Amino acid sequence: MAEVASELLPLLRVYKDGSVERLSGSPMVLPSPDEDPETGVSSKDITISENPKISARVYLPKLAQPISTQKLPILFYTHGGGFCFESAFSLVETKLMNALVSEAKVVAISIEYRLAPEHPLPIAYEDSWSALQWVASHSVNNGGFDNKEPWLARFGDFDRVFVAGDSAGANIAHHVVMRAGREKLAGGVKILGAFLTHPYFWGSKPVGSEDTRDFEKLLPSLVWKFLCPNVAGGADNPMINVVSPEAPTLAQLGCRRLLVSVAELDVLRDRGILYYNAVKESGWEGEVELVQVEGEDHAFHILKYETENARKMIKRLGSFVLKQ
């Protein structure tokens, strides 16, 4: 039996042979190529890259006739899970995407980036950026990639590209949008908007109402220290503390619209509010909104997807995408 090297309970266990046992996360589910019975959304799994291994689940809403000329916004999504668990192919993320795609009428792609600790940060950022470049390449006839996805090529409107994520996925989405502000995407594609739900941002010192006595024992502190024990700056590294003095200015955000969502009972709430205010004060020229949901905890719209508040949250995110 393999010997345990370290643990991050209740999330994962690392063995001395290098293997990782994930103790959290929802079960994997198959896509619905013939339409999800609840939403009518179709989905399929694709491979973006073999080396490195990057895959995704692609979604298409039930289309009105005629479909030959119908163009849909594109939603590029990165799932949550503390950088170290969950999957684009899991039950809760698939439920979320089916609901979002049905509500917002988008063609969506949910990225299966490689997870820490086997693949330390910034690998998740690099995988996601590579995947976004691949998506953008569909905007031109010869985008430099051999494996084209027909749903993106046929139905995608590359003037309406959105980047989004939840929790750690919202952190990744932020960094992807920041990079898009510094570097060009294939075909000159621009990101119209981004929404970050319950983003996993953190720091070395408490802010707002965060617990000052047991700050180091809070789960966001424990996860970051476990996954990145030797990273420069610790919890103030710009990967996790995007408002630290060493972080690039938020005025570089490479989109025109931004929505930040927080939940009242979420330990990450005050970081999301801090981020929202920092974006407003940065000199960024886009439009930023803050959505606060009372009485709910982290990722409620994903983990409690059948509740009325979850449905309202999905509608709110959908209206952000559909806004003209």
Tab-separated table of C-alpha atoms in Angstrom:
chain	number	residue	atom	x	y	z
A	1	MET	CA	0.000	0.000	0.000
A	2	ALA	CA	1.353	3.404	-0.984
A	3	GLU	CA	2.683	5.590	1.830
A	4	VAL	CA	1.159	9.033	2.390
A	5	ALA	CA	3.534	11.957	1.852
A	6	SER	CA	1.148	14.847	2.620
A	7	GLU	CA	-2.542	15.673	2.958
A	8	LEU	CA	-4.813	18.614	2.345
A	9	LEU	CA	-7.961	17.459	4.074
A	10	PRO	CA	-10.765	17.240	3.096
A	11	LEU	CA	-9.583	17.776	-0.477
A	12	LEU	CA	-6.718	15.467	-1.377
A	13	ARG	CA	-3.953	13.112	-0.303
A	14	VAL	CA	-0.509	12.878	-1.949
A	15	TYR	CA	1.471	9.631	-1.786
A	16	LYS	CA	5.224	9.173	-1.813
A	17	ASP	CA	5.055	7.468	-5.203
A	18	GLY	CA	3.713	10.744	-6.629
A	19	SER	CA	0.119	9.623	-7.032
A	20	VAL	CA	-2.716	11.858	-5.836
A	21	GLU	CA	-6.033	10.774	-4.334
A	22	ARG	CA	-8.772	13.382	-4.685
A	23	LEU	CA	-11.246	13.202	-1.823
A	24	SER	CA	-13.620	15.938	-2.984
A	25	GLY	CA	-15.483	16.727	-6.157
A	26	SER	CA	-18.592	15.474	-7.878
A	27	PRO	CA	-18.725	12.336	-10.053
A	28	MET	CA	-17.868	12.395	-13.743
A	29	VAL	CA	-20.759	12.289	-16.196
A	30	LEU	CA	-20.977	11.688	-19.923
A	31	PRO	CA	-21.851	14.474	-22.382
A	32	SER	CA	-25.269	14.651	-24.053
A	33	PRO	CA	-24.735	14.567	-27.825
A	34	ASP	CA	-28.471	14.050	-28.384
A	35	GLU	CA	-29.593	16.916	-26.091
A	36	ASP	CA	-29.822	17.117	-22.331
A	37	PRO	CA	-33.439	16.205	-21.406
A	38	GLU	CA	-33.779	19.115	-18.953
A	39	THR	CA	-32.380	21.955	-21.078
A	40	GLY	CA	-32.211	20.700	-24.665
A	41	VAL	CA	-28.491	21.538	-24.705
A	42	SER	CA	-26.182	19.229	-26.669
A	43	SER	CA	-22.616	18.536	-25.558
A	44	LYS	CA	-19.560	16.557	-26.603
A	45	ASP	CA	-15.984	16.048	-25.422
A	46	ILE	CA	-13.035	17.069	-27.551
A	47	THR	CA	-9.240	17.084	-27.426
A	48	ILE	CA	-7.609	20.471	-27.951
A	49	SER	CA	-4.011	19.354	-27.542
A	50	GLU	CA	-2.278	16.010	-27.038
A	51	ASN	CA	0.994	17.504	-25.784
A	52	PRO	CA	0.264	19.004	-23.382
A	53	LYS	CA	-2.973	17.120	-22.768
A	54	ILE	CA	-5.791	19.675	-22.834
A	55	SER	CA	-9.387	18.628	-23.424
A	56	ALA	CA	-12.795	20.247	-23.101
A	57	ARG	CA	-16.543	19.779	-23.131
A	58	VAL	CA	-18.315	21.807	-25.818
A	59	TYR	CA	-21.964	22.854	-25.552
A	60	LEU	CA	-24.568	23.978	-28.067
A	61	PRO	CA	-28.069	25.236	-27.171
A	62	LYS	CA	-31.213	24.066	-28.881
A	63	LEU	CA	-31.266	26.209	-31.990
A	64	ALA	CA	-34.185	27.957	-33.593
A	65	GLN	CA	-34.621	27.677	-37.370
A	66	PRO	CA	-32.953	28.491	-39.642
A	67	ILE	CA	-29.670	27.305	-38.179
A	68	SER	CA	-27.544	27.864	-41.282
A	69	THR	CA	-26.906	31.562	-40.560
A	70	GLN	CA	-27.386	31.653	-36.790
A	71	LYS	CA	-24.377	32.995	-34.894
A	72	LEU	CA	-24.087	32.701	-31.123
A	73	PRO	CA	-21.898	34.337	-28.480
A	74	ILE	CA	-18.944	32.204	-27.403
A	75	LEU	CA	-18.431	31.393	-23.725
A	76	PHE	CA	-14.973	30.204	-22.683
A	77	TYR	CA	-15.253	28.680	-19.190
A	78	THR	CA	-12.759	27.482	-16.556
A	79	HIS	CA	-14.118	25.326	-13.722
A	80	GLY	CA	-13.440	25.777	-10.011
A	81	GLY	CA	-11.984	23.399	-7.442
A	82	GLY	CA	-9.053	25.105	-5.737
A	83	PHE	CA	-6.777	24.412	-8.737
A	84	CYS	CA	-6.543	20.805	-7.517
A	85	PHE	CA	-9.886	19.005	-7.956
A	86	GLU	CA	-13.164	19.036	-9.927
A	87	SER	CA	-13.407	18.737	-13.695
A	88	ALA	CA	-15.044	20.118	-16.797
A	89	PHE	CA	-16.589	16.633	-17.054
A	90	SER	CA	-18.065	16.519	-13.530
A	91	LEU	CA	-21.750	16.425	-12.642
A	92	VAL	CA	-22.022	19.865	-11.048
A	93	GLU	CA	-19.993	21.654	-13.722
A	94	THR	CA	-21.994	19.955	-16.474
A	95	LYS	CA	-25.261	20.966	-14.774
A	96	LEU	CA	-23.958	24.539	-14.533
A	97	MET	CA	-22.930	24.681	-18.168
A	98	ASN	CA	-26.189	23.167	-19.435
A	99	ALA	CA	-28.127	25.806	-17.514
A	100	LEU	CA	-25.867	28.675	-18.613
A	101	VAL	CA	-25.874	27.639	-22.262
A	102	SER	CA	-29.652	27.279	-22.277
A	103	GLU	CA	-30.164	30.664	-20.592
A	104	ALA	CA	-27.573	32.720	-22.486
A	105	LYS	CA	-27.921	30.960	-25.858
A	106	VAL	CA	-24.163	30.603	-26.291
A	107	VAL	CA	-21.847	28.038	-27.796
A	108	ALA	CA	-19.650	27.226	-24.808
A	109	ILE	CA	-16.409	25.434	-24.152
A	110	SER	CA	-15.482	24.275	-20.646
A	111	ILE	CA	-11.746	23.649	-20.341
A	112	GLU	CA	-10.170	20.601	-18.695
A	113	TYR	CA	-6.879	22.183	-17.640
A	114	ARG	CA	-4.257	20.148	-15.802
A	115	LEU	CA	-4.564	20.124	-12.012
A	116	ALA	CA	-2.132	20.821	-9.188
A	117	PRO	CA	-0.222	19.449	-7.344
A	118	GLU	CA	0.935	17.113	-10.149
A	119	HIS	CA	0.934	20.094	-12.505
A	120	PRO	CA	1.860	23.144	-10.395
A	121	LEU	CA	0.681	26.642	-11.162
A	122	PRO	CA	1.038	28.448	-13.522
A	123	ILE	CA	0.313	25.370	-15.694
A	124	ALA	CA	-3.473	25.873	-15.338
A	125	TYR	CA	-3.045	29.420	-16.672
A	126	GLU	CA	-0.894	28.267	-19.579
A	127	ASP	CA	-3.332	25.483	-20.508
A	128	SER	CA	-6.249	27.902	-20.441
A	129	TRP	CA	-4.453	30.526	-22.517
A	130	SER	CA	-3.484	27.905	-25.096
A	131	ALA	CA	-7.097	26.724	-25.220
A	132	LEU	CA	-8.371	30.289	-25.699
A	133	GLN	CA	-5.896	30.817	-28.534
A	134	TRP	CA	-7.210	27.621	-30.101
A	135	VAL	CA	-10.785	28.904	-29.793
A	136	ALA	CA	-9.802	32.249	-31.331
A	137	SER	CA	-8.101	30.463	-34.223
A	138	HIS	CA	-11.544	29.390	-35.448
A	139	SER	CA	-12.165	33.012	-36.469
A	140	VAL	CA	-9.800	32.664	-39.441
A	141	ASN	CA	-9.730	30.076	-42.206
A	142	ASN	CA	-6.190	28.946	-41.445
A	143	GLY	CA	-5.611	29.641	-37.777
A	144	GLY	CA	-2.510	27.521	-37.391
A	145	PHE	CA	-4.350	24.644	-35.680
A	146	ASP	CA	-5.250	21.424	-37.471
A	147	ASN	CA	-8.106	20.312	-35.202
A	148	LYS	CA	-11.077	22.589	-35.800
A	149	GLU	CA	-14.283	22.202	-33.808
A	150	PRO	CA	-17.353	22.452	-36.132
A	151	TRP	CA	-19.678	23.942	-33.499
A	152	LEU	CA	-17.284	26.828	-32.880
A	153	ALA	CA	-16.499	27.366	-36.547
A	154	ARG	CA	-20.124	27.220	-37.692
A	155	PHE	CA	-22.019	28.911	-34.865
A	156	GLY	CA	-19.473	31.049	-33.008
A	157	ASP	CA	-19.718	34.842	-33.173
A	158	PHE	CA	-16.153	36.016	-32.625
A	159	ASP	CA	-17.292	39.582	-32.002
A	160	ARG	CA	-19.052	38.323	-28.856
A	161	VAL	CA	-16.510	36.277	-26.901
A	162	PHE	CA	-16.899	35.923	-23.127
A	163	VAL	CA	-14.466	34.438	-20.601
A	164	ALA	CA	-15.763	33.189	-17.257
A	165	GLY	CA	-15.110	30.906	-14.315
A	166	ASP	CA	-16.072	30.054	-10.760
A	167	SER	CA	-13.803	30.057	-7.673
A	168	ALA	CA	-10.294	29.000	-8.786
A	169	GLY	CA	-11.671	29.012	-12.314
A	170	ALA	CA	-12.589	32.676	-11.843
A	171	ASN	CA	-8.988	33.298	-10.774
A	172	ILE	CA	-7.828	31.599	-13.988
A	173	ALA	CA	-10.347	33.585	-16.032
A	174	HIS	CA	-8.975	36.823	-14.560
A	175	HIS	CA	-5.417	35.919	-15.532
A	176	VAL	CA	-6.503	34.884	-19.028
A	177	VAL	CA	-8.283	38.222	-19.533
A	178	MET	CA	-5.265	40.101	-18.172
A	179	ARG	CA	-3.026	38.291	-20.642
A	180	ALA	CA	-5.429	39.164	-23.448
A	181	GLY	CA	-4.859	42.792	-22.523
A	182	ARG	CA	-1.118	42.354	-23.146
A	183	GLU	CA	-0.981	39.849	-26.003
A	184	LYS	CA	-2.963	39.364	-29.192
A	185	LEU	CA	-5.369	36.501	-29.683
A	186	ALA	CA	-5.465	34.612	-32.984
A	187	GLY	CA	-7.336	36.463	-35.704
A	188	GLY	CA	-7.305	39.657	-33.664
A	189	VAL	CA	-10.213	38.350	-31.569
A	190	LYS	CA	-11.179	40.610	-28.655
A	191	ILE	CA	-12.888	39.548	-25.420
A	192	LEU	CA	-16.181	41.386	-25.065
A	193	GLY	CA	-16.903	40.470	-21.453
A	194	ALA	CA	-15.943	38.366	-18.465
A	195	PHE	CA	-17.792	37.191	-15.379
A	196	LEU	CA	-16.079	35.922	-12.254
A	197	THR	CA	-18.280	34.130	-9.708
A	198	HIS	CA	-16.883	33.818	-6.169
A	199	PRO	CA	-13.271	34.305	-7.351
A	200	TYR	CA	-10.494	32.614	-5.384
A	201	PHE	CA	-8.243	35.575	-4.611
A	202	TRP	CA	-6.314	35.772	-1.355
A	203	GLY	CA	-3.414	37.441	0.454
A	204	SER	CA	-1.136	37.270	3.464
A	205	LYS	CA	-3.215	39.600	5.653
A	206	PRO	CA	-6.956	39.637	6.435
A	207	VAL	CA	-9.205	42.172	4.725
A	208	GLY	CA	-12.729	43.260	5.557
A	209	SER	CA	-14.494	40.857	7.893
A	210	GLU	CA	-11.999	37.976	7.482
A	211	ASP	CA	-11.015	36.177	10.714
A	212	THR	CA	-7.913	37.878	12.132
A	213	ARG	CA	-7.193	35.210	14.795
A	214	ASP	CA	-7.303	32.048	12.684
A	215	PHE	CA	-6.514	33.550	9.288
A	216	GLU	CA	-3.764	31.022	8.513
A	217	LYS	CA	-6.189	28.168	9.270
A	218	LEU	CA	-8.821	29.314	6.790
A	219	LEU	CA	-9.200	26.980	3.810
A	220	PRO	CA	-8.023	29.501	1.173
A	221	SER	CA	-4.789	29.973	3.163
A	222	LEU	CA	-4.289	26.225	3.613
A	223	VAL	CA	-4.929	25.412	-0.061
A	224	TRP	CA	-2.504	28.030	-1.341
A	225	LYS	CA	0.247	27.096	1.105
A	226	PHE	CA	-0.146	23.395	0.245
A	227	LEU	CA	-0.127	23.873	-3.519
A	228	CYS	CA	2.473	26.657	-3.714
A	229	PRO	CA	4.674	26.357	-0.592
A	230	ASN	CA	7.747	27.948	-2.171
A	231	VAL	CA	6.261	30.511	-4.539
A	232	ALA	CA	7.752	34.003	-4.356
A	233	GLY	CA	5.720	36.253	-2.084
A	234	GLY	CA	3.666	33.404	-0.632
A	235	ALA	CA	0.003	34.409	-0.459
A	236	ASP	CA	0.885	37.825	-1.886
A	237	ASN	CA	2.139	36.319	-5.141
A	238	PRO	CA	0.237	38.025	-7.993
A	239	MET	CA	-1.240	34.666	-9.039
A	240	ILE	CA	-3.437	34.663	-5.926
A	241	ASN	CA	-3.239	38.282	-4.700
A	242	VAL	CA	-4.130	40.180	-7.832
A	243	VAL	CA	-4.162	43.525	-5.990
A	244	SER	CA	-0.702	43.142	-4.411
A	245	PRO	CA	1.916	45.830	-5.178
A	246	GLU	CA	3.736	43.317	-7.422
A	247	ALA	CA	0.629	42.510	-9.485
A	248	PRO	CA	0.194	44.194	-12.877
A	249	THR	CA	-2.266	47.048	-13.003
A	250	LEU	CA	-5.880	46.001	-13.434
A	251	ALA	CA	-6.195	48.742	-16.037
A	252	GLN	CA	-4.726	46.133	-18.417
A	253	LEU	CA	-7.835	43.935	-18.292
A	254	GLY	CA	-8.433	42.812	-21.852
A	255	CYS	CA	-12.223	43.017	-22.011
A	256	ARG	CA	-14.860	45.730	-22.219
A	257	ARG	CA	-17.318	44.488	-19.597
A	258	LEU	CA	-16.797	42.695	-16.281
A	259	LEU	CA	-19.188	41.200	-13.721
A	260	VAL	CA	-17.965	40.097	-10.280
A	261	SER	CA	-20.302	37.998	-8.126
A	262	VAL	CA	-19.932	37.312	-4.396
A	263	ALA	CA	-22.026	35.450	-1.797
A	264	GLU	CA	-22.710	36.753	1.715
A	265	LEU	CA	-21.537	33.650	3.618
A	266	ASP	CA	-18.511	32.927	1.428
A	267	VAL	CA	-15.081	33.273	3.074
A	268	LEU	CA	-13.897	34.732	-0.261
A	269	ARG	CA	-16.571	37.444	-0.348
A	270	ASP	CA	-14.450	40.385	0.798
A	271	ARG	CA	-11.708	39.507	-1.705
A	272	GLY	CA	-14.228	39.702	-4.522
A	273	ILE	CA	-15.450	43.095	-3.303
A	274	LEU	CA	-11.848	44.297	-2.930
A	275	TYR	CA	-11.147	43.193	-6.503
A	276	TYR	CA	-14.254	44.951	-7.816
A	277	ASN	CA	-13.257	48.208	-6.119
A	278	ALA	CA	-9.661	47.873	-7.304
A	279	VAL	CA	-10.830	47.448	-10.908
A	280	LYS	CA	-13.017	50.559	-10.591
A	281	GLU	CA	-10.111	52.586	-9.216
A	282	SER	CA	-7.472	51.252	-11.631
A	283	GLY	CA	-8.255	53.489	-14.571
A	284	TRP	CA	-9.623	50.566	-16.595
A	285	GLU	CA	-11.971	51.996	-19.202
A	286	GLY	CA	-14.539	49.189	-19.224
A	287	GLU	CA	-17.845	48.683	-17.428
A	288	VAL	CA	-17.741	46.710	-14.161
A	289	GLU	CA	-20.668	45.392	-12.081
A	290	LEU	CA	-20.861	43.748	-8.647
A	291	VAL	CA	-23.569	41.204	-7.790
A	292	GLN	CA	-23.983	40.308	-4.095
A	293	VAL	CA	-26.258	37.434	-3.068
A	294	GLU	CA	-27.472	37.359	0.518
A	295	GLY	CA	-27.792	34.206	2.608
A	296	GLU	CA	-25.724	31.996	0.299
A	297	ASP	CA	-22.281	30.407	0.498
A	298	HIS	CA	-19.469	29.672	-1.918
A	299	ALA	CA	-20.492	28.252	-5.312
A	300	PHE	CA	-24.134	27.889	-4.204
A	301	HIS	CA	-25.358	28.167	-7.816
A	302	ILE	CA	-23.243	25.121	-8.692
A	303	LEU	CA	-23.452	22.935	-5.584
A	304	LYS	CA	-27.171	23.662	-4.982
A	305	TYR	CA	-28.164	23.930	-8.625
A	306	GLU	CA	-31.816	23.021	-8.073
A	307	THR	CA	-32.596	25.957	-5.727
A	308	GLU	CA	-34.423	29.138	-6.635
A	309	ASN	CA	-31.385	31.305	-5.841
A	310	ALA	CA	-29.249	29.169	-8.139
A	311	ARG	CA	-31.742	29.634	-10.970
A	312	LYS	CA	-31.786	33.399	-10.343
A	313	MET	CA	-27.994	33.486	-10.465
A	314	ILE	CA	-27.922	31.652	-13.783
A	315	LYS	CA	-30.468	34.116	-15.177
A	316	ARG	CA	-28.315	37.011	-13.987
A	317	LEU	CA	-25.221	35.616	-15.681
A	318	GLY	CA	-27.221	34.924	-18.821
A	319	SER	CA	-28.526	38.497	-18.931
A	320	PHE	CA	-24.932	39.771	-18.662
A	321	VAL	CA	-24.032	37.838	-21.814
A	322	LEU	CA	-27.211	38.813	-23.680
A	323	LYS	CA	-26.950	42.530	-22.852
A	324	GLN	CA	-26.559	44.574	-26.021
